[in-house]
Short mmCIF file of C-alpha atoms in Angstrom, two decimals:
data_model
loop_
_atom_site.label_atom_id
_atom_site.label_comp_id
_atom_site.label_asym_id
_atom_site.label_seq_id
_atom_site.Cartn_x
_atom_site.Cartn_y
_atom_site.Cartn_z
CA UNK U 1 -5.04 5.13 -7.99
CA UNK U 2 -3.98 3.32 -11.23
CA UNK U 3 -5.34 4.49 -14.50
CA UNK U 4 -7.03 0.89 -14.98
CA UNK U 5 -8.90 1.07 -12.26
CA UNK U 6 -10.11 4.52 -12.95
CA UNK U 7 -11.16 3.18 -16.60
CA UNK U 8 -12.82 0.27 -14.53
CA UNK U 9 -14.54 2.57 -12.57
CA UNK U 10 -16.15 4.80 -15.27
CA UNK U 11 -16.95 1.33 -17.31
CA UNK U 12 -18.74 -0.56 -13.99
CA UNK U 13 -18.30 1.35 -10.80
CA UNK U 14 -19.20 -1.67 -8.37
CA UNK U 15 -15.93 -3.72 -10.19
CA UNK U 16 -13.44 -1.06 -9.37
CA UNK U 17 -13.90 -1.19 -5.76
CA UNK U 18 -14.70 -4.88 -5.35
CA UNK U 19 -11.32 -4.83 -2.95
CA UNK U 20 -12.46 -2.41 -0.67
CA UNK U 21 -15.38 -4.42 1.10
CA UNK U 22 -18.77 -5.23 1.02
CA UNK U 23 -20.35 -2.16 2.23
CA UNK U 24 -18.28 -0.12 -0.25
CA UNK U 25 -19.34 -2.31 -2.79
CA UNK U 26 -22.79 -1.99 -2.05
CA UNK U 27 -23.07 1.57 -2.02
CA UNK U 28 -21.44 1.83 -5.16
CA UNK U 29 -24.08 -0.72 -6.29
CA UNK U 30 -26.89 1.19 -5.40
CA UNK U 31 -25.61 4.35 -6.59
CA UNK U 32 -25.24 2.63 -9.73
CA UNK U 33 -28.76 1.30 -10.10
CA UNK U 34 -30.16 4.91 -9.19
CA UNK U 35 -27.57 6.91 -12.15
CA UNK U 36 -24.58 5.97 -13.71
CA UNK U 37 -22.75 9.47 -12.84
CA UNK U 38 -23.49 8.88 -8.73
CA UNK U 39 -21.92 5.55 -9.28
CA UNK U 40 -18.65 6.67 -10.80
CA UNK U 41 -18.29 9.94 -8.36
CA UNK U 42 -18.37 7.44 -5.35
CA UNK U 43 -16.14 4.58 -6.99
CA UNK U 44 -13.77 7.49 -7.93
CA UNK U 45 -14.25 8.77 -4.63
CA UNK U 46 -13.66 5.73 -2.20
CA UNK U 47 -10.67 4.45 -4.55
CA UNK U 48 -9.07 7.80 -3.83
CA UNK U 49 -9.39 7.75 -0.17
CA UNK U 50 -5.90 6.81 1.39
CA UNK U 51 -7.51 5.66 4.52
CA UNK U 52 -8.64 2.39 2.77
#
């Protein structure tokens, strides 16, 4: 997990998970629309997942 990816997930979470697949982008975008904090948390969890 690079520092640039973390900063991007704080600024705009859907852009941080753009290479993780359509489902991840959609989930992060919907959570980001509900509130900034849930979107950031979802992006950080998806980025930090070693299985993807």
